[in-house]
mmCIF file of C-alpha atoms and ligand atoms in Angstrom:
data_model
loop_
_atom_site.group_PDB
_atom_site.id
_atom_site.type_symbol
_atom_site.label_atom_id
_atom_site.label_comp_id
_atom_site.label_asym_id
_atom_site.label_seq_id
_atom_site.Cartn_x
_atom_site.Cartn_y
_atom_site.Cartn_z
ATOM 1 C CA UNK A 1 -186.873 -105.883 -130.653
ATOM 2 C CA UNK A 2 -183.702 -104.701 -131.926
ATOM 3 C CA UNK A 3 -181.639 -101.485 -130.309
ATOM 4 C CA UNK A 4 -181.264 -98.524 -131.693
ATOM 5 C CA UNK A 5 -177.629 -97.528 -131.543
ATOM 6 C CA UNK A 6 -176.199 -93.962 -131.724
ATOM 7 C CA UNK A 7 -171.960 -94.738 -131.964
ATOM 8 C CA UNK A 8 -168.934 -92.517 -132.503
ATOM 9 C CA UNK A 9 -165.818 -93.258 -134.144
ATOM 10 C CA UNK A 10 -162.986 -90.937 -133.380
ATOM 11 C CA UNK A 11 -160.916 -92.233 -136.117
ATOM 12 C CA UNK A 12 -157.504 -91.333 -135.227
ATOM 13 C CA UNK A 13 -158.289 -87.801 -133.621
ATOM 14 C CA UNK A 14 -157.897 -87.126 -130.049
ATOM 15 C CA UNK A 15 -154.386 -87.573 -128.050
ATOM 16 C CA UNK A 16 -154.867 -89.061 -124.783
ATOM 17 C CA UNK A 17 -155.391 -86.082 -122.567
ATOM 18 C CA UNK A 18 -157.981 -84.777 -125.339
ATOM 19 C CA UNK A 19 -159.947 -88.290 -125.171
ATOM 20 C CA UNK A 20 -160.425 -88.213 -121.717
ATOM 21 C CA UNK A 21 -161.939 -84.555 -122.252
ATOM 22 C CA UNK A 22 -164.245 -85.475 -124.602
ATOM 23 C CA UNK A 23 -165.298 -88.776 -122.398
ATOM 24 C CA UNK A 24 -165.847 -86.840 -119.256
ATOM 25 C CA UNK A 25 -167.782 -84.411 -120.978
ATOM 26 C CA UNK A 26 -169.866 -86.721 -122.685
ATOM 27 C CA UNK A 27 -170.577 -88.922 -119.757
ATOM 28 C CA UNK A 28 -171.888 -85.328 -117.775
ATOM 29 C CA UNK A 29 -173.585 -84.743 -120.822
ATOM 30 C CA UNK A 30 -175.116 -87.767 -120.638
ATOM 31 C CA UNK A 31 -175.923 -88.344 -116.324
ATOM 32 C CA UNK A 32 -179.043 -86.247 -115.925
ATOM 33 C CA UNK A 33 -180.679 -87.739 -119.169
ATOM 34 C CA UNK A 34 -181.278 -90.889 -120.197
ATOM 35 C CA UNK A 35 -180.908 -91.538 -123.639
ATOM 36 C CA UNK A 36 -183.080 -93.258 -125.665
ATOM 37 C CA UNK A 37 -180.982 -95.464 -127.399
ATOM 38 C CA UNK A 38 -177.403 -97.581 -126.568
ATOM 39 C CA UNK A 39 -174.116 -94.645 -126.844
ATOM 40 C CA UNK A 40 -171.206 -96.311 -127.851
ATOM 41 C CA UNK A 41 -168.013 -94.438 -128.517
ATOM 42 C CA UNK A 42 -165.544 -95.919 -130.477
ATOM 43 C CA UNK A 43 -161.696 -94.800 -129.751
ATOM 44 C CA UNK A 44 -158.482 -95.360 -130.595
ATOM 45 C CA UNK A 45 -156.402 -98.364 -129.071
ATOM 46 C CA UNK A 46 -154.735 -96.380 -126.165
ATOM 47 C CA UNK A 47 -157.771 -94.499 -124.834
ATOM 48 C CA UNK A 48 -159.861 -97.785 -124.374
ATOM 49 C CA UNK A 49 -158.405 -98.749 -121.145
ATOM 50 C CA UNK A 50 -158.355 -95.167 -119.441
ATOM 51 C CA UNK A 51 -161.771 -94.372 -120.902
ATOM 52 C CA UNK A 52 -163.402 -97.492 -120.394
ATOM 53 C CA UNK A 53 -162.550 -97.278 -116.951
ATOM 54 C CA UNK A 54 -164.126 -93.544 -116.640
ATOM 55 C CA UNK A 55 -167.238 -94.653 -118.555
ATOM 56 C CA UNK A 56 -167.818 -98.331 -116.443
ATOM 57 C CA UNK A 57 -170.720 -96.655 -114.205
ATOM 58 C CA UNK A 58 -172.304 -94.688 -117.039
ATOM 59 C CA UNK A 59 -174.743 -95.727 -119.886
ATOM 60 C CA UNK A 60 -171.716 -94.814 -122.532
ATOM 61 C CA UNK A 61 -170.545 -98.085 -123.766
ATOM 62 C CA UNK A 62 -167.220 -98.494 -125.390
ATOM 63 C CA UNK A 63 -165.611 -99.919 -128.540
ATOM 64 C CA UNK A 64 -162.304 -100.052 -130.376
ATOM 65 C CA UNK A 65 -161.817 -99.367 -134.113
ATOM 66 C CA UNK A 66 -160.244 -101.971 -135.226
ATOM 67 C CA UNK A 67 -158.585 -105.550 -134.058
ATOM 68 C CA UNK A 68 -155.904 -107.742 -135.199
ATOM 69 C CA UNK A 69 -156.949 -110.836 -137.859
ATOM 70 C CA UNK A 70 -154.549 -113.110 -135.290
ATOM 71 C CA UNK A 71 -155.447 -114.147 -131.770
ATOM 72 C CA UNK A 72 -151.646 -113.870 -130.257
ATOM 73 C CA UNK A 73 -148.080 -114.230 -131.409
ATOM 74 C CA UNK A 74 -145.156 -112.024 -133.019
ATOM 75 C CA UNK A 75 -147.259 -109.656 -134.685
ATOM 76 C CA UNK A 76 -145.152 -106.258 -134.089
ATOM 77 C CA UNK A 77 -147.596 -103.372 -133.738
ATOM 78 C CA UNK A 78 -150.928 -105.444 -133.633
ATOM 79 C CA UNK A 79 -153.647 -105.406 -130.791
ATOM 80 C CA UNK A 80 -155.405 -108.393 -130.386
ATOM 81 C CA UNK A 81 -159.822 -108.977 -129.444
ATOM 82 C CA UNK A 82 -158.210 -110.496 -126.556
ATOM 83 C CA UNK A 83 -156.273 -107.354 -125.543
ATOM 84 C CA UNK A 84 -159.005 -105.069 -126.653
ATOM 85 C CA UNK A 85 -161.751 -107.112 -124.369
ATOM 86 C CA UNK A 86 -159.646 -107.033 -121.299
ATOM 87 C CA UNK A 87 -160.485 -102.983 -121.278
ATOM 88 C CA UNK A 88 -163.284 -103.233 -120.721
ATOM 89 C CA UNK A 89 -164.467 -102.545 -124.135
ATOM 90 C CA UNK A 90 -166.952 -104.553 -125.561
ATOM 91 C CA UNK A 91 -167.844 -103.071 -129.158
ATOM 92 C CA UNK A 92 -165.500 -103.472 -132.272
ATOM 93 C CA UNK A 93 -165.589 -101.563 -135.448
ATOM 94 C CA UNK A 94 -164.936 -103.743 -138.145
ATOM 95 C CA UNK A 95 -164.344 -103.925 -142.082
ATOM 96 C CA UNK A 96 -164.494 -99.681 -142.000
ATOM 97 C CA UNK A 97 -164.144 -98.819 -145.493
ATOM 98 C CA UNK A 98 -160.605 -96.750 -144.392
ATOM 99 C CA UNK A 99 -159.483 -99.997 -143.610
ATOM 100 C CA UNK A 100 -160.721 -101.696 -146.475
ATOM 101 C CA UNK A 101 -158.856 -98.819 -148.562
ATOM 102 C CA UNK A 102 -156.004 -97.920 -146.689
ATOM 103 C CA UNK A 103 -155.208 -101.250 -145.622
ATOM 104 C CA UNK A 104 -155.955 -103.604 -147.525
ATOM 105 C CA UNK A 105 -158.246 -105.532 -145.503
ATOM 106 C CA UNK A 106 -160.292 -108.288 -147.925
ATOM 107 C CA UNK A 107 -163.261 -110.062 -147.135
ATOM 108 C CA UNK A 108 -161.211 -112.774 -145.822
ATOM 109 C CA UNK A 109 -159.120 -110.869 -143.406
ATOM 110 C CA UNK A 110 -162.508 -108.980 -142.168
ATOM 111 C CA UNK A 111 -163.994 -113.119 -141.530
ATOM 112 C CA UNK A 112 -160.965 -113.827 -139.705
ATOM 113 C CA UNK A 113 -161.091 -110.784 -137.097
ATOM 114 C CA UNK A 114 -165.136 -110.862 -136.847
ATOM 115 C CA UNK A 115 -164.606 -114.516 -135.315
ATOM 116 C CA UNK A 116 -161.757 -113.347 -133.062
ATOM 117 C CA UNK A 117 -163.718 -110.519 -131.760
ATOM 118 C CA UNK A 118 -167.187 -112.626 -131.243
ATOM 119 C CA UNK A 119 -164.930 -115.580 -129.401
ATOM 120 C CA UNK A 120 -163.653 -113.113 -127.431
ATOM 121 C CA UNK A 121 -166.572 -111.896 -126.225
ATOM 122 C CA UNK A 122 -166.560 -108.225 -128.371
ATOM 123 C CA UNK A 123 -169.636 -107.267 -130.495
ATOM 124 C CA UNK A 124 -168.392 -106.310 -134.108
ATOM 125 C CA UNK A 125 -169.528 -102.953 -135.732
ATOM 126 C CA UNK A 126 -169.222 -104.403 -138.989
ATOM 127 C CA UNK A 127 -169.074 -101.363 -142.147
ATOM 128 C CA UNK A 128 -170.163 -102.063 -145.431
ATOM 129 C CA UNK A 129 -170.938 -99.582 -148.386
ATOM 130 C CA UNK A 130 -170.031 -98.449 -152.087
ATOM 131 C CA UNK A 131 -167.761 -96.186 -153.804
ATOM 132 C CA UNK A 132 -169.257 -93.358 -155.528
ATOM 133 C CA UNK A 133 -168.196 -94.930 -159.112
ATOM 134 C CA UNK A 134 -170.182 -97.948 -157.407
ATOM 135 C CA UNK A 135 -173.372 -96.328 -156.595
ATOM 136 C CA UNK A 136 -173.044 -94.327 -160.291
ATOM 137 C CA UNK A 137 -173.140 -97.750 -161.852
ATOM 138 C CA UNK A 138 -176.203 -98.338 -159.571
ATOM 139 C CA UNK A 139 -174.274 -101.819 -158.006
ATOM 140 C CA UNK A 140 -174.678 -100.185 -154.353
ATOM 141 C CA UNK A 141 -176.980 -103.664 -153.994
ATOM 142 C CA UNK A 142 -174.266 -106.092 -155.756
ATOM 143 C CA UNK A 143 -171.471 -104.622 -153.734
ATOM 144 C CA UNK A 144 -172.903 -104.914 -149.860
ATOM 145 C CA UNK A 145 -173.964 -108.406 -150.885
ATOM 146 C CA UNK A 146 -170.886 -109.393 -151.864
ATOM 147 C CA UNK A 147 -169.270 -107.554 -148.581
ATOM 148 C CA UNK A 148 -171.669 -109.522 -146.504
ATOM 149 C CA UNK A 149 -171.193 -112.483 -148.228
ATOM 150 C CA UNK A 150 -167.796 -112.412 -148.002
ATOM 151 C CA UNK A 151 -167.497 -112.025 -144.677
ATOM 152 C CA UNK A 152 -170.194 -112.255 -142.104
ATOM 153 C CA UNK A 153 -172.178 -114.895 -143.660
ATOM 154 C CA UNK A 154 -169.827 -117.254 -142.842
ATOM 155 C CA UNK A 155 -170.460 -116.370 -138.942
ATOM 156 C CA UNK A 156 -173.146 -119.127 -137.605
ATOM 157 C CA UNK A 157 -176.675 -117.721 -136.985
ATOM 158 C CA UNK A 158 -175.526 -117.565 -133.246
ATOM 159 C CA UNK A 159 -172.727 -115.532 -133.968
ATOM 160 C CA UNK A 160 -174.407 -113.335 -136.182
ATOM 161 C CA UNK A 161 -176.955 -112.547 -133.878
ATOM 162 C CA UNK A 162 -174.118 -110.296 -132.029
ATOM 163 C CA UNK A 163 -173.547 -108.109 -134.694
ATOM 164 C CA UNK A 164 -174.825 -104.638 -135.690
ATOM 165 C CA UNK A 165 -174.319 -103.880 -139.240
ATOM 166 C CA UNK A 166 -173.447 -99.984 -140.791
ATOM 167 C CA UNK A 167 -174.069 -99.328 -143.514
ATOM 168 C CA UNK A 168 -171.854 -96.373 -144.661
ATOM 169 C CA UNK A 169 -171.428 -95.000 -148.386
ATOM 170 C CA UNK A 170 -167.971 -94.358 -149.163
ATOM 171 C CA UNK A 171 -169.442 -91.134 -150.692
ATOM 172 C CA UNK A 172 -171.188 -90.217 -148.017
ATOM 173 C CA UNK A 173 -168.032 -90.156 -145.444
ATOM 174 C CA UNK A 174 -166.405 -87.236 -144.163
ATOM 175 C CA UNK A 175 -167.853 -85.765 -147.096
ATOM 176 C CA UNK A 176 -170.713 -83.480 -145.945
ATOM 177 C CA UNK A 177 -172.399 -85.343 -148.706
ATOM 178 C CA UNK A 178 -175.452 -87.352 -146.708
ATOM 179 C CA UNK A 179 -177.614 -90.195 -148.461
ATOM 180 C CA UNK A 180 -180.801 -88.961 -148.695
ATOM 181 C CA UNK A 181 -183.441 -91.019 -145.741
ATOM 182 C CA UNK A 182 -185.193 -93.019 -149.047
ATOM 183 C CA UNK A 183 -181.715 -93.964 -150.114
ATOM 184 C CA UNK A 184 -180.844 -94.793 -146.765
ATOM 185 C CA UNK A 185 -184.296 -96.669 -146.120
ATOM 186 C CA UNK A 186 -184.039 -98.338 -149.485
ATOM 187 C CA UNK A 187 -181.052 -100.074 -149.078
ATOM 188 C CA UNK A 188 -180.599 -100.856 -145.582
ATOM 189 C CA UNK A 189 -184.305 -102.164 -146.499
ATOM 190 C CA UNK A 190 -182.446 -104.502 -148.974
ATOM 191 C CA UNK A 191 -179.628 -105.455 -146.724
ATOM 192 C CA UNK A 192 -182.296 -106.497 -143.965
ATOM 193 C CA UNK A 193 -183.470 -108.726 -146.588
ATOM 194 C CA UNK A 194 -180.475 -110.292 -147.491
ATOM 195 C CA UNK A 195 -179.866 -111.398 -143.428
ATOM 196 C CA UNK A 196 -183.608 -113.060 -143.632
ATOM 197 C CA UNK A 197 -182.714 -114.836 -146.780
ATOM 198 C CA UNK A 198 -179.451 -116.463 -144.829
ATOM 199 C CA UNK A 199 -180.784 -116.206 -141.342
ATOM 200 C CA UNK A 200 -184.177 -116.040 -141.152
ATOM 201 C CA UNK A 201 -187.287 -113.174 -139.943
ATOM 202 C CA UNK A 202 -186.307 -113.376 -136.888
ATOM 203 C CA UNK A 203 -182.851 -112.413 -136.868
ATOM 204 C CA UNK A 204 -183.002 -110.324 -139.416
ATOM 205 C CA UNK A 205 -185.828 -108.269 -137.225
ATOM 206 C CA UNK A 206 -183.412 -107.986 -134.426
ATOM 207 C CA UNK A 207 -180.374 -106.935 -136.526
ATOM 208 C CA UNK A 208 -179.523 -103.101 -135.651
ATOM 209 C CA UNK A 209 -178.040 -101.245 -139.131
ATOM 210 C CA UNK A 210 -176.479 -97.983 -138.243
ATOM 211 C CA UNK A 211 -176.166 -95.127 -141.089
ATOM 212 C CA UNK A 212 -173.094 -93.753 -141.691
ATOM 213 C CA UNK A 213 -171.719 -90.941 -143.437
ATOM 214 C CA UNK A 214 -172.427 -87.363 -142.967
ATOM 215 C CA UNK A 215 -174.693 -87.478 -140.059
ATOM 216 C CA UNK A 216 -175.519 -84.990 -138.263
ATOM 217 C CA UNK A 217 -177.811 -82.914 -135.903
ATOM 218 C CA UNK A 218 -179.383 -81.766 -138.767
ATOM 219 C CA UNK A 219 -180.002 -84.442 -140.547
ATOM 220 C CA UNK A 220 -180.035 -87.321 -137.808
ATOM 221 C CA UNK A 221 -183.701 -86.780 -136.872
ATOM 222 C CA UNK A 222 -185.413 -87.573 -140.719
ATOM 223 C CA UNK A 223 -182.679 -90.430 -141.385
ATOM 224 C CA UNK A 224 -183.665 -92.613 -137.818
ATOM 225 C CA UNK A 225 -187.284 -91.947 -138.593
ATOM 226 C CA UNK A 226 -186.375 -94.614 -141.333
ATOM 227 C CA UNK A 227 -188.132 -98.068 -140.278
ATOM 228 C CA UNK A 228 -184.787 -99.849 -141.217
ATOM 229 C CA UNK A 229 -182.604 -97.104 -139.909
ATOM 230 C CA UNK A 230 -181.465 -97.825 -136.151
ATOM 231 C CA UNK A 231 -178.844 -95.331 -135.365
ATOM 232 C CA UNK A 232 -175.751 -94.001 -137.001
ATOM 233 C CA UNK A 233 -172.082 -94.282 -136.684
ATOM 234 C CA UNK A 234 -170.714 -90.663 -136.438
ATOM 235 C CA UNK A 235 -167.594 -89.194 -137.562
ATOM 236 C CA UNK A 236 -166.829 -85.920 -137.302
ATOM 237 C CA UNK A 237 -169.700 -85.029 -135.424
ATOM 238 C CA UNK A 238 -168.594 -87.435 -132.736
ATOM 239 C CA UNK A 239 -165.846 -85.281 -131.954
ATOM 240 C CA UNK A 240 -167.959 -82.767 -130.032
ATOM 241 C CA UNK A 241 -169.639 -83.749 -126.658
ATOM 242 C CA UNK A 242 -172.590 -81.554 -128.347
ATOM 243 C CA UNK A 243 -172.867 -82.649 -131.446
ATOM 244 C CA UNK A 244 -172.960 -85.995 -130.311
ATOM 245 C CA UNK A 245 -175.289 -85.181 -127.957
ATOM 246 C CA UNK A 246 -177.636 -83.841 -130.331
ATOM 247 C CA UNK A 247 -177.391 -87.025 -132.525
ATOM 248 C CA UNK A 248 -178.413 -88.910 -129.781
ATOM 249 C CA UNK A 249 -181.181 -86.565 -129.057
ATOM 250 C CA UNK A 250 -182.255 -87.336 -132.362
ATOM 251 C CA UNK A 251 -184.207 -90.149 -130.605
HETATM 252 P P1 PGA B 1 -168.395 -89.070 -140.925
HETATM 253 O O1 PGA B 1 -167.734 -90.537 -140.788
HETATM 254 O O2 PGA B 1 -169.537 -89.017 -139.965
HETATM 255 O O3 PGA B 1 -167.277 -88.122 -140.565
HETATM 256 O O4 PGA B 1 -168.842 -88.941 -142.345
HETATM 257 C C1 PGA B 1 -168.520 -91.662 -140.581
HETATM 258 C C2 PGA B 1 -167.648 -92.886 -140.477
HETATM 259 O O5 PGA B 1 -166.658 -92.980 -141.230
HETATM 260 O O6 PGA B 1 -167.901 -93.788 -139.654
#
């Protein structure tokens, strides 16, 4: 049975002292009730130690946003999966389309710091999704294929077994624009596909793919009602204790 995953990403918002407000408050938030799916929130590099540590007896898990595509070595300014592991974290967001953009980070780059993450014992959030001139064109199917293909389906069955997919339209993000639940359905339908064709029922069963883009409390509750949907990654809305909160509620 796969999990169903509610998982913020704070993007670069938050200072230190503001992170730690947000985590505490969550994590009270979060004590009386037990939610009915994994929390994860994904934070900048120099909260993960201080909030990691805050969050170790709580169900709130914790992930960073990004890693470095080399394991150690004179790389000014990087931070390594090794580094980000030793935490405490133990979720990675990977291949986010801001980093695909922004970045430059190519299908090859993305392979190299899925592996480093999974050998260091991190579970990659990996993104995928189309542009808005992509989805236009109707190629939203072409384009995750090729994002999958050129990245983690080159990770053994094993490996892939560790990762949760998101699927996020580009067009979808920060936007207020939202897919609708069929589009959502239909496609993350397709992409669940895709992982039997390479991997097999099985592990395609048991692969969690979030929804990302635009979710909300409003709109959280008739998107995870989707068979294929298993959670979100949230944005903005991850940036309140109750917004999240109500996301999460959502299940
Ligand atoms: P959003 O961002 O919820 O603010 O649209 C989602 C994401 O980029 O992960």
């Amino acid at each position: 049975m796969r999990k169903n995953i509610v998982a913020g990403n704070w993007k670069m918002n938050k200072n230190l002292q503001e992170g730690v407000a947000l985590a505490t408050e969550l994590k009270e938030l979060l004590a009386s009730e037990k939610p009915n799916c994994e929390v994860i929130i994904g934070t900048p590099f120099i909260h993960l130690a201080t909030v990691a540590e805050l969050l170790k007896d709580s169900v709130i898990k914790v992930s960073a946003e990004n890693c470095a595509d080399k394991a150690s070595g004179a790389y000014t300014g990087e931070v390594s999966a090794e580094m980000v592991k030793s935490t405490g974290a133990t979720y990675c967001i990977l291949g986010h389309s801001e980093r695909r953009m922004y970045y430059g980070e190519t299908y090859e780059i993305l392979k190299e710091k899925t592996l480093l993450a999974l050998a260091n014992g991190l579970k990659p959030i990996f993104c995928i999704g189309e542009l808005k001139e992509e989805r236009e064109a109707g190629k939203q199917n072409e384009v995750v294929k090729a994002q999958l293909e050129g990245s983690v389906f080159n990770l053994s069955a094993e490996e892939f077994s560790k990762v949760v997919l998101a699927y996020e339209p580009v067009w979808a993000i920060g936007t207020g624009l939202t897919a609708t639940s069929d589009q959502a359905e239909e496609i993350h339908a397709y992409i669940r596909s895709l992982i039997a064709e390479k991997y097999g029922e099985e592990i395609a069963e048991n692969t969690t793919i979030l929804y990302g883009g635009s979710c909300k409390g409003s709109n959280a509750k008739e998107l995870f009602s989707k068979p294929n949907v298993d959670g979100g990654l949230i944005g903005g809305a991850s940036l309140k204790a109750n917004d999240f909160k109500e996301i999460i509620d959502a299940f």
